[in-house]
mmCIF file of C-alpha atoms in Angstrom:
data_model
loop_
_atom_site.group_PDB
_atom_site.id
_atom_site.type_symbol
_atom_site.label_atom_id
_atom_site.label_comp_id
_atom_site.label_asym_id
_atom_site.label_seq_id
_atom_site.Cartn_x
_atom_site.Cartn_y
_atom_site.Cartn_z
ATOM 1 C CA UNK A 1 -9.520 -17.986 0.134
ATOM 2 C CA UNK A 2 -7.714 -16.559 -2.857
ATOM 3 C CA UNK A 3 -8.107 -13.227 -2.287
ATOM 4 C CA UNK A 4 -6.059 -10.457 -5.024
ATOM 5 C CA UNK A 5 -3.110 -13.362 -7.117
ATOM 6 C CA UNK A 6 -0.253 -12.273 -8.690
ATOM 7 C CA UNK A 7 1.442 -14.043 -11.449
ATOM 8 C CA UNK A 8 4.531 -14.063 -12.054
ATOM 9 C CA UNK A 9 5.942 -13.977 -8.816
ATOM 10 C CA UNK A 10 9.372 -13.383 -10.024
ATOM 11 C CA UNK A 11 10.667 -11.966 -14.072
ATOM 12 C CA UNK A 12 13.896 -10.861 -15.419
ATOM 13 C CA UNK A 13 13.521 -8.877 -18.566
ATOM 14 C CA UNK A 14 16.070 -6.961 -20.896
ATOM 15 C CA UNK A 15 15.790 -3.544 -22.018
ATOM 16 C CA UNK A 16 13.076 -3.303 -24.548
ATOM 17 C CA UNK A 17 11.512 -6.385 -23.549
ATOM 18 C CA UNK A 18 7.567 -6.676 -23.488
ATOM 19 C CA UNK A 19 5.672 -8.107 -20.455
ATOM 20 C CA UNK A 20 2.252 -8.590 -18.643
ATOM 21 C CA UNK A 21 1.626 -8.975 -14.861
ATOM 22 C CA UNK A 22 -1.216 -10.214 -14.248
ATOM 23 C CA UNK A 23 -3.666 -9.559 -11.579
ATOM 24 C CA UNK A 24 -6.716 -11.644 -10.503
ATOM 25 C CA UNK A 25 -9.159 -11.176 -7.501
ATOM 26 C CA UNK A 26 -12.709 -13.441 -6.527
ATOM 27 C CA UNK A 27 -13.957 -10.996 -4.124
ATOM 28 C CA UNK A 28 -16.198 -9.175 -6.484
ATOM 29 C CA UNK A 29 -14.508 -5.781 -6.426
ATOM 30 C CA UNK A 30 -15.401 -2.879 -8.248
ATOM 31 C CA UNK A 31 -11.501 -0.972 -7.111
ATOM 32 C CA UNK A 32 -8.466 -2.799 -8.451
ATOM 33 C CA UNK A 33 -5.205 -0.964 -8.975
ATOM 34 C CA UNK A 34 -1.730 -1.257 -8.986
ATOM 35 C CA UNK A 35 1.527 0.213 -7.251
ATOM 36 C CA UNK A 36 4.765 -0.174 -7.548
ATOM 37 C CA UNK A 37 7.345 -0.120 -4.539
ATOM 38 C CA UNK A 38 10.851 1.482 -4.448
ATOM 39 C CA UNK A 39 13.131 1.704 -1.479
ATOM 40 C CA UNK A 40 12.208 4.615 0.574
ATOM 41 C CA UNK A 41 9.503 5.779 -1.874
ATOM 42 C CA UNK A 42 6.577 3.890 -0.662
ATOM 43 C CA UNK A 43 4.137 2.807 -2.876
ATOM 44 C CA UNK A 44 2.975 4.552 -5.766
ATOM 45 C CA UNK A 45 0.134 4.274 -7.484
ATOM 46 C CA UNK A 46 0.783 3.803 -11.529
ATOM 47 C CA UNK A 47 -3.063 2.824 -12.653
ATOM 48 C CA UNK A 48 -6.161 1.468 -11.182
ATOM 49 C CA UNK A 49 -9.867 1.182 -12.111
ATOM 50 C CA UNK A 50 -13.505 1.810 -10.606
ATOM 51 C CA UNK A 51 -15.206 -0.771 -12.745
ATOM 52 C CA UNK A 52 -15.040 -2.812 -16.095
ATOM 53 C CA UNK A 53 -13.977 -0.526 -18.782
ATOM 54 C CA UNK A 54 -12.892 2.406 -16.621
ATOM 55 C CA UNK A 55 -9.470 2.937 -16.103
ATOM 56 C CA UNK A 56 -7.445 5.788 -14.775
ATOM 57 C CA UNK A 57 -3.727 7.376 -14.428
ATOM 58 C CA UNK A 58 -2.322 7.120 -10.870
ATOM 59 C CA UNK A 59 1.085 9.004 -9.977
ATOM 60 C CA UNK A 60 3.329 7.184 -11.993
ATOM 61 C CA UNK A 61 1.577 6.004 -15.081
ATOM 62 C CA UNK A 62 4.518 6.450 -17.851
ATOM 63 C CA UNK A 63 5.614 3.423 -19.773
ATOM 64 C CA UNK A 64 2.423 1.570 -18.549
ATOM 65 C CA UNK A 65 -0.896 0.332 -19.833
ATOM 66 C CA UNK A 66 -3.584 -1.484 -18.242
ATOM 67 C CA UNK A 67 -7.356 -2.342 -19.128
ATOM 68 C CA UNK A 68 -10.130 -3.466 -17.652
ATOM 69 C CA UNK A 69 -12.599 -5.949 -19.160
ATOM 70 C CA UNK A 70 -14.200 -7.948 -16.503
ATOM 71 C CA UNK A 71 -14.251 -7.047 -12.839
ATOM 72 C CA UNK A 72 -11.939 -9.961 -11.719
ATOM 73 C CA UNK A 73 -9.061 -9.593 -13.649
ATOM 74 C CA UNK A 74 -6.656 -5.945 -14.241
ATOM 75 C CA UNK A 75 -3.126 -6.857 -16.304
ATOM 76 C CA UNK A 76 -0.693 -4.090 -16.082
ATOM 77 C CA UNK A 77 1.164 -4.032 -19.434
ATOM 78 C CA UNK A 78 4.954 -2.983 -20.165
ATOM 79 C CA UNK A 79 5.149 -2.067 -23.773
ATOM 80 C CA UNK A 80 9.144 -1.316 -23.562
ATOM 81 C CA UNK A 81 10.605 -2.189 -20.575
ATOM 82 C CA UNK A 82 13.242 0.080 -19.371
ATOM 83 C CA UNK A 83 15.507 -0.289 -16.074
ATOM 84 C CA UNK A 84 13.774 2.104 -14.093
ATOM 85 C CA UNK A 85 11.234 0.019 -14.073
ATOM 86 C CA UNK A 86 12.978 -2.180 -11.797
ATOM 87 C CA UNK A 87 10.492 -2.488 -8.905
ATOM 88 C CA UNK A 88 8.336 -4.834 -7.199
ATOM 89 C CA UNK A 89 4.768 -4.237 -7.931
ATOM 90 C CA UNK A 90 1.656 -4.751 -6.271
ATOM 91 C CA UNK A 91 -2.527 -5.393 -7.219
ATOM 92 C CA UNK A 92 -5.116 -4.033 -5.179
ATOM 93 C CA UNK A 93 -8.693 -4.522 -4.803
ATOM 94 C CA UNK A 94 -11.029 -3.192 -2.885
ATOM 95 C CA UNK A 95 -14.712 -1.284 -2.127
ATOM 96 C CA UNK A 96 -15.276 1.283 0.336
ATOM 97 C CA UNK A 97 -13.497 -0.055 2.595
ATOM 98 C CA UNK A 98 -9.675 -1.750 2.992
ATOM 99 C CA UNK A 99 -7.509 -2.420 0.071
ATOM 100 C CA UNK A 100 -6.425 -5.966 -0.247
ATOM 101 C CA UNK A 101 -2.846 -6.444 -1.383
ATOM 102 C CA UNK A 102 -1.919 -9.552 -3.741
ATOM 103 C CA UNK A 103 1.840 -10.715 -2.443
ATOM 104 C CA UNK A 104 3.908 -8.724 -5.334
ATOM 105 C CA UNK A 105 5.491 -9.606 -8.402
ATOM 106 C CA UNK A 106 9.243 -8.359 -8.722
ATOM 107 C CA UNK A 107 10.746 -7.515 -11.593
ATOM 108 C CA UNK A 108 14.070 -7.014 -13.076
ATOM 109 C CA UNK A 109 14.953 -5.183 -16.279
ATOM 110 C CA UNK A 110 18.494 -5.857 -16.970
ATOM 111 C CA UNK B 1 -2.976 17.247 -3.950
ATOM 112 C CA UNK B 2 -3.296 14.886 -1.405
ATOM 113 C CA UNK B 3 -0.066 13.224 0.539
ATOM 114 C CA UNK B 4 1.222 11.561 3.502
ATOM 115 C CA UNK B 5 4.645 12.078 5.813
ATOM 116 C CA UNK B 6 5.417 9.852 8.138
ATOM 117 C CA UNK B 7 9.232 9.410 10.109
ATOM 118 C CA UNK B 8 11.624 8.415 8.979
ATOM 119 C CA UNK B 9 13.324 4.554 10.002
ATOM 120 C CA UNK B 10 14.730 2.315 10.896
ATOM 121 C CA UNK B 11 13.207 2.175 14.218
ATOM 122 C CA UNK B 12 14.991 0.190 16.652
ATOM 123 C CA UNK B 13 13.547 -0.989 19.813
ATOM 124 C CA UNK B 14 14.154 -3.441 22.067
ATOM 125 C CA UNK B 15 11.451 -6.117 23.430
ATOM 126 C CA UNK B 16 8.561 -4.303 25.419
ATOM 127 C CA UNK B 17 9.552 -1.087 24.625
ATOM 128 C CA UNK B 18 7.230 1.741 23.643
ATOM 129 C CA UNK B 19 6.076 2.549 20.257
ATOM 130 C CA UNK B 20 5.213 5.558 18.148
ATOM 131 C CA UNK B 21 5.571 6.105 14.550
ATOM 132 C CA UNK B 22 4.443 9.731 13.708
ATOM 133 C CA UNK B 23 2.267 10.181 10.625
ATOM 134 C CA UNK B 24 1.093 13.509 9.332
ATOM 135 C CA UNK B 25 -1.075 14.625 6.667
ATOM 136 C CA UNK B 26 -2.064 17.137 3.563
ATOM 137 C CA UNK B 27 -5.637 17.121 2.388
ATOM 138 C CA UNK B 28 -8.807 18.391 1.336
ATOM 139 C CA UNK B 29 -12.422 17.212 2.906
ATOM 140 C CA UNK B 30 -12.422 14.616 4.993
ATOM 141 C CA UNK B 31 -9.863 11.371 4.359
ATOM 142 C CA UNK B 32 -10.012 8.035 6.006
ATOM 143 C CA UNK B 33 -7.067 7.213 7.441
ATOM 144 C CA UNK B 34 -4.795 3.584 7.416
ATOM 145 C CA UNK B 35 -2.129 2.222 8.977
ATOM 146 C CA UNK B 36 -1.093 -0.664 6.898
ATOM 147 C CA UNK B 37 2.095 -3.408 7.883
ATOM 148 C CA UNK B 38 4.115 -5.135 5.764
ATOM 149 C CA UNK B 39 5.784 -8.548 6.874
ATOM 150 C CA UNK B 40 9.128 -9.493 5.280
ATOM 151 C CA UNK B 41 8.294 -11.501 1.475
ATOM 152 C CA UNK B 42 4.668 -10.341 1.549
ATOM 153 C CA UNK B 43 2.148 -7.832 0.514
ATOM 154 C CA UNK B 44 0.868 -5.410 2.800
ATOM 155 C CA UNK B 45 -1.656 -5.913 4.964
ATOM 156 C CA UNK B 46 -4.470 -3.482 6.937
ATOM 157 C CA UNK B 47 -3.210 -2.772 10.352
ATOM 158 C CA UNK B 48 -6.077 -0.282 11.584
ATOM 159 C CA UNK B 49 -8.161 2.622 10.046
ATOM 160 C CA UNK B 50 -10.140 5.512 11.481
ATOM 161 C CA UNK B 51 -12.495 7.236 9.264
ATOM 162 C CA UNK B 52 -13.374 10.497 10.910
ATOM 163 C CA UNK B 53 -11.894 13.004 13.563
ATOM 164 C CA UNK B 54 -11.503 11.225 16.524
ATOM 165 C CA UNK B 55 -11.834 8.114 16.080
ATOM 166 C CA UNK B 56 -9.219 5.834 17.536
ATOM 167 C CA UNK B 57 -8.218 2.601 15.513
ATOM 168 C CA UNK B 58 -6.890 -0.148 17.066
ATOM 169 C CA UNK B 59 -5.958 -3.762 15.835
ATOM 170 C CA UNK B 60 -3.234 -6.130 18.210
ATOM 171 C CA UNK B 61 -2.408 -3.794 20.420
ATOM 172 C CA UNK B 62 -1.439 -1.208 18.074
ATOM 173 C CA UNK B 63 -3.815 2.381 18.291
ATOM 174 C CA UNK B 64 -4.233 5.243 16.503
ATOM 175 C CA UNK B 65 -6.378 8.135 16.876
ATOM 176 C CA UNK B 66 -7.500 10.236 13.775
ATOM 177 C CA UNK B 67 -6.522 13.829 14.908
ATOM 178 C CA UNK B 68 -8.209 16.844 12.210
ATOM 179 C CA UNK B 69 -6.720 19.922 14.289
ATOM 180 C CA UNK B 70 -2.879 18.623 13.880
ATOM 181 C CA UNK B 71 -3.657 16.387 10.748
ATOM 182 C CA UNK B 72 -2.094 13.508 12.449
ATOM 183 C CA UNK B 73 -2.479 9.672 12.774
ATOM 184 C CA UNK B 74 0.119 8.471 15.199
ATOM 185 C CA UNK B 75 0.745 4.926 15.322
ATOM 186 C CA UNK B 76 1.549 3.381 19.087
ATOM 187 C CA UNK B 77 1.692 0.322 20.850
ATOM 188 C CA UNK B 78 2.690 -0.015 24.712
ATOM 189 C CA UNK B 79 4.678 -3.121 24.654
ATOM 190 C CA UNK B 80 6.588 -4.435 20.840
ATOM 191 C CA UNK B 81 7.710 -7.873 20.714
ATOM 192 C CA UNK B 82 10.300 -9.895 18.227
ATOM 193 C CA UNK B 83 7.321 -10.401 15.661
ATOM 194 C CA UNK B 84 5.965 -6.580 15.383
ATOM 195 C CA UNK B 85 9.145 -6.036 13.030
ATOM 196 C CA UNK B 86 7.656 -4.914 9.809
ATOM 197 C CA UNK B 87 7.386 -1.937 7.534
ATOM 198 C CA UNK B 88 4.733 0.056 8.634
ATOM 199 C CA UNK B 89 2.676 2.182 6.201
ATOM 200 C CA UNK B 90 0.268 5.083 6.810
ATOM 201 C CA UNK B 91 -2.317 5.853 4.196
ATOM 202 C CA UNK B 92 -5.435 8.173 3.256
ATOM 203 C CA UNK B 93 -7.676 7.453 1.447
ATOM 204 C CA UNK B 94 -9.647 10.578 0.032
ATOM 205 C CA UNK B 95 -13.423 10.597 -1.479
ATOM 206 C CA UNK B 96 -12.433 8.705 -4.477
ATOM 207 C CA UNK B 97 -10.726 5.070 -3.846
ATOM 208 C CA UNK B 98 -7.391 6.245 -4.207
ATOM 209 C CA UNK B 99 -4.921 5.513 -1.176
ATOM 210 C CA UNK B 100 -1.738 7.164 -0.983
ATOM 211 C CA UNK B 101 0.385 6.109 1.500
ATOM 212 C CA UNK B 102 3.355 7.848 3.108
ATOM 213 C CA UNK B 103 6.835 6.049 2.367
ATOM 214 C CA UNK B 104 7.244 3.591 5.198
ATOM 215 C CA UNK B 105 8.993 2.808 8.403
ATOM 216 C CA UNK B 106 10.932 -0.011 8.934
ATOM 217 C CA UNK B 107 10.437 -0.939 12.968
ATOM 218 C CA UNK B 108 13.540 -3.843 14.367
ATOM 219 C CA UNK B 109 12.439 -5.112 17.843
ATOM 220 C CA UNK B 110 15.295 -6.626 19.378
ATOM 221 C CA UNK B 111 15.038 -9.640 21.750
#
């Protein structure tokens, strides 16, 4: 019963720093995307994807890059990491139905 | 484009008290519409969902019912307890797979 898993659960990075979250589901989902969540903003959506090799801008996309090259796996990429990107982000995956949420990976940029 | 209000927390109730969080929303066609909960340390999780005009959701005890002519999706349950506290999260999801969600409220049930 994996479901959507996160990895790291936890990074501190500095300024300028480069990182990858990655972002794994076995439920055979063609809908994977990924938010990031802010106190008293919600979640926003930054990327997310319809299929291998099909990616798209969400609502907050700046400073981020993801790709898509199987259906199981969507990394979400920070090239330069900045402090505003202080945040705890989440994966998605889902059909026509619910979105299933991995548990969150937060991040620090000092 | 597309978005979601909802109130406003924290929400604080005590034990067996009655619950509404108000949820409103802006779009085009015909969204489905989510209420999703959010337990301290984990992701979120799907609460209920209606996915046309009138529909009621319902999931634990918690309703909802999908209303076109106000744009609303109220969340309520009759009687909280200690383990309802949560974030709670109202989405839409529009023809593409996109969900956007409104920007949470925090609900404290006291014993």
């Amino acid at each position: 019963n994996a479901g959507v898993t996160q990895t790291p659960k936890f990074q501190v990075l500095k300024t300028g720093q480069s990182m990858t979250l990655q972002c794994a589901q076995d439920m055979n989902h063609e809908y994977m995307s990924w938010y990031r969540q802010d106190p008293g903003m919600g979640l926003r959506l930054i990327h997310y994807s319809v299929g291998a090799g099909i990616t798209d801008q969400g609502e907050v996309p700046n400073g981020y890059n993801v790709s898509r090259s199987t259906t199981e796996d969507f990394p979400l990429r920070l090239l330069s990491a900045a402090p505003s990107q202080t945040s705890v982000y989440f994966c998605a995956s889902g059909n026509t139905g619910e979105l299933f949420f991995g548990e969150g990976s937060r991040l620090t940029v000092l | 484009g597309n978005s979601v209000t909802q109130m406003e927390g924290p929400v604080t109730l005590s034990e067996e008290a009655f619950l509404t969080i108000n949820c409103t929303y802006t779009a085009t066609g015909y969204p489905s519409l989510f209420w999703y909960v959010q337990y301290p340390g984990e992701g979120l999780q799907l609460l209920l969902k209606a996915t046309k005009a009138d529909d009621k959701g319902s999931n634990k005890g918690f309703e909802a019912t999908y209303r076109k002519e106000t744009t609303s999706f109220h969340l309520e349950k009759g009687s909280v307890q200690v383990s309802d506290s949560a974030v709670y999260f109202c989405a839409l999801r529009d023809s593409s797979y996109k969900l956007i969600f409104g920007s949470g409220t925090r609900l404290l049930v006291r014993p």
